[in-house]
Structure formats: structure tokens, C-alpha cells
Amino acid sequence: MKKLTFLLIFSLLLFTACKKDSVDATTTQTLQSSINDMASSLTTIEQIKFNEALYILKTFGVEAEGDVNELKALGQLINGKKVPQIMSLADQVAQRNGIEWASTAPPSLGEMNIFGDDKAKESDSNDVRANSLSIITQLSGDNGSGATAMQIIPRLVDNAGKPIAFTGAGLETTLEVFSNGVKLSTSKNLMQDNNFKGFNLRFSSLLASKIVDNKIDITVSVKTTSKTFKMSKIGLDVNPNALKVPEVPKIDSTMVVEDPSAVIDPNNPTGTTPATGTDPNATPATPKQPTADPKATVSKFLNNVSSQNLKAAFDASSNPSWGSYESFSNPTSGFGAVKNVNVKNITTNASNPNVASVNATYDVTDKNGKTTSLKATFGLKSVNGDWKISSYKINP
């Protein structure tokens, strides 16, 4: 009898020792098994909060499409972590996404199960009965030049279109923003009741070059236990002055370093390098010198940028800092964002047969109508008898 008792105790200790206290994300099966082991050592309330934390991380802490991919990404995120670390990470994700959830607060998200194998229960707070979804949009943040944001508020409604009452849910709510059929952004949040504040879409988060006719389309979906409600609004106006617009010329100028060869040495005004170890009787080859005025090259360059003949503008340069033609002509971070250039003045600052410096004053208007006045210095060098722009610097 004592021997049997000893074996039972030993088996129990062995079983307890095999239970995992940290996440094993080797496979989906080991992920679920290790999470179950960790949860079994918690109280009932702690288990609920642990499941809520995992749901927060799976829904908002990883970037993936579909439940399977979300689970894999979640496993990578929490692999090797213990319960306190997971709870702390969920607090950070909730705070970063503006979700009213905390690991130390009472349970608030209904029945949460990241593996999605639970059926609806009578007590399931996420089994919200509604007829459809409505969307309220409000412009906000007017700073004198128009609204800077749009508040998008979804509401679950009954057959009469009136908001229904519910509390204690954790309904995954997704906002997708489009323009001309192209998706611009995706945001997620949790609807815990029908006082949900919705989404605050800042126009500064939308790239102006992606917005067609200053209009966007939005789609909102709300996922309950038994059904996913979805609604779209088409052709919502946005304030073009508040959209994100890269200031291409200024950004470009910070990335370039003025070509030292564009600076004329007073002790060597021709810019030539004395020959060493050459035949004194040999006749030195005379390099082909440019015959055109260097400022004509700068003027032609600016005119080509203004007319969006960017290939010709790129061919007029030999500036490594501008990179490839694709980088030079990029519509969001290159000269492709320029709509018009109004040249006010061009003067040759210094010149010799090999290098030159040209100052230019001009206004740049981007494709969203914003105009910036610039003073720039172009460095040029002689390449096979033609002037090529070798450096570019924005002056204060």
C-alpha cells in the first residue's frame, strides 16, 4: 500500500514538473498546450485576464492576415515569455493603440479565446444581437485652414436604425481607408459598448500623392460571436492642406553633399591637375571644353522638372547623391512630386573651363498646390564638353 501511494505521489510530481510555465511556440499545438499549462496555475479571474491579454496581443500586437498567420506571429512575439511578461506586453500594446484595457482591471472583454474553438454561450458578452451597422463621421481639429482629422464612429443598430444597448463586450472593430480603390491604411480597436468613441483618422497620416480628387472611402467591420457586420462610406471629402506632403526639394537638399569639384581653387583656377612623370616633349591632350553658359544648363534642368520631363532633367545631371532615375523621379520622395517651377533669377556665381557654380531663385509648387520659395546653389562640372549638375544645395 505504501508503495502504491509513493507511486501515485511520484506520478503527480512528474506530471506537475512537466507542465510548462512559459510559452513554447514551436508549433501551434505546443503553443496551445503551453498556454493551457500556464493558465491552469492561475485563479479563475487571472485566467480570464490572461486570455484577454493574449487576445489583445493577437489582435493588435502583430501584423498578419488571417487567424493562422496571426497565431504564428503571436507565437513569435511571446515565445519563451511567462505570464507576468505577457500581461505587461499586453498593457503596452493596449496603451499604444488607445484601448481601454489594463491587466490589473476587472475582466471586461467577455469570452476571449485566441484559438477560436469555443462556441457561443448564453453568457457570451460578444454574442451581441444587432440588425446592422451604421457609421457617423465628423470633421474635427480645425486649425484655421480646415479640419485636420475625421472622427469615424460605428454603431450597432436594430431594425429601426436605433443603437442597441450592450456592455462588457470586446468586439474586434476594423477601419480600412481607401482612395480610388487603393487601400491606404488599416486600424483596429475594441468596441466594448455602444458608447464606443470610434477612430480618429488624422489627415496627416494619409499621403497626399495617394489621395485622388481629395476624397477617401472607408469600410468599418465589427465582429460579434455569430456575425461580422460591415458598412462602407464612399467619397468622403478630406482637407488637402492637412494631408502628408513630402517637401521634396528640402528633403533632397539635406541628403546631398556639395561636390568639392564645384569650388574653384584660386591657386588653380583652371581646375587641372599638373602632370607628373610625363614626356616634356609630348603635347598634352586638350580636353573638350563646354561652350555653353553653365546657367543655361540649370535653366533647362528647372524647366524640364517643371514640365515633368524628368528623364531629360536626370540626363542633365551627374550627381551621385540623387541616386538612380527611379529615386530621382519618385512621386513621393523625389522630383516627381513637383507640379510647377517658376524661375525668378539665375546667375553664374563662378566658372572656369572645368567647374562652375550657379545660383538660382525659384518657386516650387507640388502636386497638392503647396508653393515653396527656394534659393539654391548648383555645382556643375564639365563632362565631355557638356555641363552636368554635380551638386545641389538649398541656401537659407
Coordinates of C-alpha atoms in Angstrom, one line a residue:
M1 CA 0.0 0.0 0.0
K2 CA 2.8 2.4 0.9
K3 CA 4.5 1.5 -2.4
L4 CA 1.3 2.3 -4.3
T5 CA 0.9 5.6 -2.5
F6 CA 4.5 6.5 -3.3
L7 CA 4.0 5.8 -7.0
L8 CA 0.9 7.9 -7.1
I9 CA 2.7 10.8 -5.5
F10 CA 5.7 10.4 -7.8
S11 CA 3.4 10.4 -10.8
L12 CA 1.7 13.5 -9.7
L13 CA 5.0 15.3 -9.1
L14 CA 6.2 14.1 -12.5
F15 CA 3.0 15.5 -14.2
T16 CA 3.4 18.8 -12.4
A17 CA 7.1 19.0 -13.3
C18 CA 6.2 18.6 -17.0
K19 CA 3.8 21.5 -17.0
K20 CA 5.2 24.5 -18.8
D21 CA 5.4 27.9 -17.2
S22 CA 6.5 29.8 -20.4
V23 CA 5.3 29.8 -24.0
D24 CA 6.5 27.2 -26.4
A25 CA 5.7 28.4 -29.9
T26 CA 7.5 25.6 -31.8
T27 CA 4.1 24.6 -33.3
T28 CA 0.5 25.7 -33.0
Q29 CA -0.1 22.6 -30.9
T30 CA 2.8 23.4 -28.4
L31 CA 1.6 27.0 -28.3
Q32 CA -1.8 26.0 -27.2
S33 CA -0.6 23.3 -24.8
S34 CA 1.9 25.6 -23.1
I35 CA -0.7 28.4 -22.8
N36 CA -3.2 25.9 -21.3
D37 CA -0.4 24.8 -18.8
M38 CA 0.3 28.4 -17.8
A39 CA -3.4 29.2 -17.4
S40 CA -4.1 26.1 -15.2
S41 CA -1.9 27.5 -12.5
L42 CA -3.9 30.8 -12.3
T43 CA -7.1 31.6 -10.5
T44 CA -10.4 31.8 -12.5
I45 CA -10.2 35.7 -12.7
E46 CA -6.5 35.5 -13.6
Q47 CA -7.3 33.1 -16.4
I48 CA -9.9 35.4 -17.8
K49 CA -7.4 38.4 -17.8
F50 CA -4.7 36.1 -19.2
N51 CA -7.0 35.2 -22.1
E52 CA -7.8 38.9 -22.6
A53 CA -4.1 39.8 -22.7
L54 CA -3.5 37.1 -25.4
Y55 CA -6.4 38.4 -27.4
I56 CA -5.1 42.0 -27.2
L57 CA -1.7 40.8 -28.4
K58 CA -3.1 38.6 -31.2
T59 CA -5.4 41.3 -32.5
F60 CA -3.3 44.5 -32.0
G61 CA 0.2 43.4 -31.3
V62 CA 1.1 41.6 -34.5
E63 CA 0.8 42.4 -38.2
A64 CA -0.7 39.4 -40.1
E65 CA -3.7 38.5 -42.1
G66 CA -5.9 35.6 -41.1
D67 CA -6.2 33.6 -37.8
V68 CA -3.5 31.1 -38.7
N69 CA -0.9 33.8 -39.6
E70 CA -1.9 35.8 -36.5
L71 CA -1.3 32.8 -34.3
K72 CA 2.1 32.2 -35.8
A73 CA 3.0 35.9 -35.4
L74 CA 1.7 35.9 -31.8
G75 CA 3.8 32.8 -31.0
Q76 CA 6.9 34.5 -32.3
L77 CA 6.1 37.6 -30.2
I78 CA 5.5 35.8 -26.8
N79 CA 7.8 32.7 -27.3
G80 CA 9.6 32.0 -24.0
K81 CA 7.7 34.6 -22.1
K82 CA 5.9 33.9 -18.8
V83 CA 2.5 35.2 -17.6
P84 CA 3.7 38.4 -16.0
Q85 CA 5.7 39.3 -19.1
I86 CA 2.7 38.6 -21.3
M87 CA 0.5 40.8 -19.2
S88 CA 3.0 43.6 -19.2
L89 CA 3.3 43.4 -23.0
A90 CA -0.5 43.5 -23.4
D91 CA -0.6 46.6 -21.3
Q92 CA 1.9 48.3 -23.6
V93 CA 0.0 47.3 -26.8
A94 CA -3.3 48.5 -25.3
Q95 CA -1.9 51.8 -24.3
R96 CA -0.2 52.3 -27.7
N97 CA -3.5 51.6 -29.5
G98 CA -5.7 53.7 -27.3
I99 CA -7.6 50.7 -26.0
E100 CA -9.4 51.0 -22.6
W101 CA -7.9 47.8 -21.1
A102 CA -5.5 47.1 -18.3
S103 CA -4.2 43.8 -16.9
T104 CA -5.0 45.0 -13.4
A105 CA -8.6 45.9 -14.2
P106 CA -11.6 43.5 -13.8
P107 CA -12.5 41.3 -16.7
S108 CA -14.1 43.4 -19.4
L109 CA -13.9 41.7 -22.8
G110 CA -16.4 38.9 -22.5
E111 CA -15.4 35.3 -23.5
M112 CA -12.0 35.5 -25.2
N113 CA -10.3 32.5 -26.9
I114 CA -7.4 33.1 -29.3
F115 CA -7.7 29.6 -30.7
G116 CA -11.3 30.2 -31.8
D117 CA -12.7 26.8 -30.9
D118 CA -15.3 27.9 -28.4
K119 CA -19.0 28.1 -29.4
A120 CA -21.3 30.9 -28.3
K121 CA -22.6 30.6 -24.8
E122 CA -25.6 32.2 -23.1
S123 CA -23.2 34.3 -21.1
D124 CA -21.0 35.3 -24.1
S125 CA -20.8 39.1 -24.0
N126 CA -19.6 39.2 -27.6
D127 CA -22.8 37.5 -28.9
V128 CA -24.4 40.9 -29.5
R129 CA -27.7 40.8 -31.3
A130 CA -28.0 43.6 -33.9
N131 CA -29.6 44.1 -37.3
S132 CA -26.9 46.2 -39.0
L133 CA -24.1 48.7 -38.6
S134 CA -24.2 52.5 -39.0
I135 CA -21.3 54.9 -39.3
I136 CA -21.2 58.5 -38.1
T137 CA -18.4 60.8 -39.5
Q138 CA -17.4 64.1 -38.0
L139 CA -14.6 66.5 -39.1
S140 CA -12.5 67.8 -36.2
G141 CA -9.4 69.8 -35.3
D142 CA -9.9 72.9 -37.4
N143 CA -6.7 75.0 -37.1
G144 CA -7.8 77.9 -39.3
S145 CA -7.0 76.2 -42.6
G146 CA -9.6 73.4 -42.4
A147 CA -10.2 70.2 -40.5
T148 CA -7.1 68.1 -39.6
A149 CA -8.9 64.9 -38.7
M150 CA -12.1 62.8 -39.1
Q151 CA -13.8 61.0 -36.3
I152 CA -15.4 57.8 -37.5
I153 CA -17.9 56.3 -35.1
P154 CA -19.6 52.9 -35.8
R155 CA -22.8 51.9 -34.1
L156 CA -24.6 48.6 -34.0
V157 CA -28.3 49.3 -34.6
D158 CA -31.7 47.4 -34.5
N159 CA -34.3 47.1 -37.3
A160 CA -35.4 50.7 -36.7
G161 CA -31.9 52.0 -37.1
K162 CA -31.6 52.8 -33.4
P163 CA -28.4 52.0 -31.4
I164 CA -28.7 48.9 -29.3
A165 CA -27.6 48.7 -25.7
F166 CA -24.8 46.3 -24.6
T167 CA -21.8 46.3 -22.2
G168 CA -18.8 44.2 -21.3
A169 CA -18.1 43.1 -24.9
G170 CA -14.8 43.0 -26.7
L171 CA -15.8 43.3 -30.4
E172 CA -13.0 43.5 -32.8
T173 CA -13.6 46.6 -34.9
T174 CA -11.6 47.3 -38.0
L175 CA -11.3 50.5 -40.1
E176 CA -10.0 50.4 -43.7
V177 CA -9.3 53.6 -45.7
F178 CA -9.2 53.6 -49.5
S179 CA -8.9 56.1 -52.3
N180 CA -9.7 55.2 -55.9
G181 CA -9.7 51.5 -54.9
V182 CA -6.3 51.6 -53.3
K183 CA -6.0 50.7 -49.6
L184 CA -4.2 53.4 -47.7
S185 CA -4.4 52.2 -44.1
T186 CA -6.0 49.7 -41.6
S187 CA -6.7 50.3 -37.9
K188 CA -8.2 48.1 -35.2
N189 CA -9.9 48.8 -31.9
L190 CA -12.2 47.1 -29.4
M191 CA -15.9 48.1 -29.1
Q192 CA -16.9 47.3 -25.5
D193 CA -20.3 49.0 -25.6
N194 CA -22.3 51.3 -27.9
N195 CA -20.6 54.4 -26.5
F196 CA -17.5 53.4 -28.5
K197 CA -15.6 56.5 -29.4
G198 CA -14.5 55.1 -32.8
F199 CA -11.5 56.0 -34.8
N200 CA -9.7 59.4 -35.1
L201 CA -8.3 59.4 -38.6
R202 CA -5.6 62.1 -38.8
F203 CA -5.3 63.5 -42.3
S204 CA -1.6 64.0 -41.7
S205 CA -1.3 60.2 -41.7
L206 CA -2.5 60.0 -45.3
L207 CA 0.0 60.6 -48.1
A208 CA -1.3 63.3 -50.4
S209 CA 0.0 61.6 -53.5
K210 CA -2.2 58.6 -52.8
I211 CA -5.4 60.6 -52.5
V212 CA -7.5 61.0 -55.7
D213 CA -9.7 64.1 -56.0
N214 CA -9.3 64.8 -52.3
K215 CA -11.7 62.0 -51.4
I216 CA -11.5 58.8 -49.5
D217 CA -13.7 55.7 -49.0
I218 CA -13.9 53.9 -45.6
T219 CA -15.1 50.5 -44.6
V220 CA -15.8 49.5 -41.0
S221 CA -16.4 46.0 -39.8
V222 CA -17.5 44.8 -36.3
K223 CA -17.0 41.2 -35.4
T224 CA -19.5 39.6 -33.0
T225 CA -19.5 35.9 -32.0
S226 CA -22.1 34.9 -34.5
K227 CA -21.8 37.6 -37.3
T228 CA -19.5 40.2 -38.7
F229 CA -21.2 43.5 -39.6
K230 CA -19.7 45.7 -42.3
M231 CA -20.5 49.1 -43.8
S232 CA -18.8 51.5 -46.2
K233 CA -19.0 55.2 -46.9
I234 CA -17.8 56.4 -50.3
G235 CA -16.5 59.8 -51.4
L236 CA -15.8 61.4 -48.1
D237 CA -14.0 64.8 -48.5
V238 CA -10.6 65.4 -46.9
N239 CA -8.8 68.6 -46.3
P240 CA -5.9 68.6 -48.9
N241 CA -4.0 71.2 -46.8
A242 CA -3.8 68.8 -43.9
L243 CA -2.5 65.7 -45.9
K244 CA 1.0 64.4 -45.6
V245 CA 3.2 66.1 -48.3
P246 CA 6.9 65.4 -48.5
E247 CA 8.8 68.6 -49.2
V248 CA 10.9 67.1 -51.9
P249 CA 13.4 69.8 -52.7
K250 CA 14.2 70.5 -49.0
I251 CA 14.5 66.8 -48.1
D252 CA 16.7 66.2 -51.2
S253 CA 19.0 69.0 -50.2
T254 CA 19.8 67.5 -46.8
M255 CA 20.8 64.3 -48.4
V256 CA 23.4 65.8 -50.8
V257 CA 26.9 67.0 -50.1
E258 CA 28.2 69.8 -52.3
D259 CA 30.7 68.4 -54.8
P260 CA 34.2 69.7 -53.8
S261 CA 35.0 70.0 -57.5
A262 CA 32.4 72.7 -57.8
V263 CA 34.5 75.0 -55.6
I264 CA 37.1 76.9 -57.6
D265 CA 40.6 77.0 -56.2
P266 CA 42.1 80.5 -56.6
N267 CA 45.6 79.0 -56.9
N268 CA 44.4 76.7 -59.7
P269 CA 41.6 78.5 -61.5
T270 CA 41.6 76.1 -64.4
G271 CA 40.9 73.1 -62.1
T272 CA 43.6 71.0 -63.9
T273 CA 46.0 68.6 -62.2
P274 CA 49.7 69.1 -63.0
A275 CA 51.1 66.1 -64.9
T276 CA 54.0 64.2 -63.3
G277 CA 56.5 61.9 -64.9
T278 CA 55.4 62.8 -68.5
D279 CA 57.5 63.3 -71.6
P280 CA 58.4 67.0 -71.6
N281 CA 58.3 66.9 -75.5
A282 CA 54.9 65.4 -75.6
T283 CA 51.9 67.6 -76.5
P284 CA 49.3 67.4 -73.7
A285 CA 45.8 66.4 -74.9
T286 CA 43.4 69.3 -74.7
P287 CA 40.1 68.2 -73.0
K288 CA 36.9 69.3 -74.8
Q289 CA 35.6 72.4 -73.1
P290 CA 31.9 73.4 -72.7
T291 CA 30.9 76.3 -75.0
A292 CA 27.5 77.0 -73.4
D293 CA 26.9 79.1 -70.3
P294 CA 26.5 76.9 -67.2
K295 CA 23.4 78.8 -66.1
A296 CA 21.7 77.6 -69.3
T297 CA 22.0 74.0 -68.1
V298 CA 20.5 74.9 -64.8
S299 CA 17.7 76.8 -66.5
K300 CA 17.0 73.8 -68.8
F301 CA 17.0 71.5 -65.8
L302 CA 14.4 73.5 -63.9
N303 CA 12.2 73.8 -67.0
N304 CA 12.3 70.1 -67.5
V305 CA 11.4 69.5 -63.9
S306 CA 8.6 71.9 -64.2
S307 CA 7.2 70.2 -67.3
Q308 CA 7.8 66.7 -65.7
N309 CA 10.3 65.8 -68.4
L310 CA 12.2 64.1 -65.7
K311 CA 14.3 61.9 -67.9
A312 CA 15.8 64.9 -69.6
A313 CA 16.3 66.6 -66.2
F314 CA 18.1 63.5 -64.9
D315 CA 20.3 63.2 -68.0
A316 CA 21.5 66.8 -67.4
S317 CA 23.0 65.8 -64.1
S318 CA 25.9 63.7 -62.8
N319 CA 25.1 63.8 -59.1
P320 CA 25.6 60.5 -57.2
S321 CA 23.6 61.8 -54.3
W322 CA 20.4 61.8 -56.4
G323 CA 20.9 58.1 -57.0
S324 CA 19.1 56.2 -59.8
Y325 CA 16.5 57.7 -62.1
E326 CA 13.8 55.8 -60.1
S327 CA 14.9 57.6 -56.9
F328 CA 15.2 60.9 -58.7
S329 CA 11.7 60.8 -60.2
N330 CA 9.9 59.2 -57.2
P331 CA 6.5 60.8 -56.9
T332 CA 6.6 61.0 -53.1
S333 CA 10.3 61.5 -52.2
G334 CA 11.8 62.8 -55.5
F335 CA 11.3 65.4 -58.1
G336 CA 8.2 63.5 -59.4
A337 CA 6.2 65.4 -56.6
V338 CA 6.8 68.7 -58.3
K339 CA 4.0 70.2 -60.4
N340 CA 5.5 73.5 -61.4
V341 CA 8.7 75.5 -61.1
N342 CA 8.6 79.3 -61.5
V343 CA 12.2 80.6 -62.1
K344 CA 12.8 84.2 -60.8
N345 CA 16.5 84.6 -61.2
I346 CA 19.6 82.6 -62.4
T347 CA 23.2 83.9 -62.1
T348 CA 26.6 82.3 -62.7
N349 CA 28.5 82.6 -59.4
A350 CA 31.9 81.3 -60.6
S351 CA 33.1 79.5 -63.6
N352 CA 36.2 78.0 -65.3
P353 CA 36.6 75.5 -68.1
N354 CA 36.1 72.5 -65.8
V355 CA 33.7 73.5 -62.9
A356 CA 31.1 76.2 -62.3
S357 CA 28.7 77.4 -59.6
V358 CA 25.3 78.8 -60.4
N359 CA 22.8 80.4 -58.0
A360 CA 19.0 80.2 -58.7
T361 CA 15.9 81.6 -57.1
Y362 CA 12.6 80.0 -57.9
D363 CA 9.2 78.9 -56.5
V364 CA 8.3 75.2 -56.4
T365 CA 4.7 74.1 -56.4
D366 CA 3.9 70.5 -55.5
K367 CA 1.1 68.4 -56.9
N368 CA -1.1 69.4 -53.9
G369 CA -0.8 73.1 -54.7
K370 CA 1.7 74.0 -51.9
T371 CA 4.3 76.6 -53.1
T372 CA 7.7 76.9 -51.5
S373 CA 10.3 79.7 -52.4
L374 CA 13.9 78.4 -52.7
K375 CA 17.3 79.8 -53.1
A376 CA 19.7 77.1 -54.4
T377 CA 23.3 76.7 -55.5
F378 CA 24.0 74.3 -58.3
G379 CA 27.6 72.9 -58.7
L380 CA 28.4 71.9 -62.3
K381 CA 31.3 70.1 -63.9
S382 CA 32.5 69.6 -67.5
V383 CA 31.7 66.1 -68.9
N384 CA 32.7 65.5 -72.5
G385 CA 32.1 69.2 -73.4
D386 CA 28.8 69.5 -71.6
W387 CA 27.9 71.0 -68.3
K388 CA 26.4 68.5 -65.8
I389 CA 24.9 69.3 -62.5
S390 CA 27.1 67.6 -59.9
S391 CA 25.8 69.1 -56.6
Y392 CA 22.8 70.8 -55.2
K393 CA 22.4 72.9 -52.1
I394 CA 19.5 74.8 -50.6
N395 CA 20.5 78.1 -49.1
P396 CA 18.9 79.8 -46.1

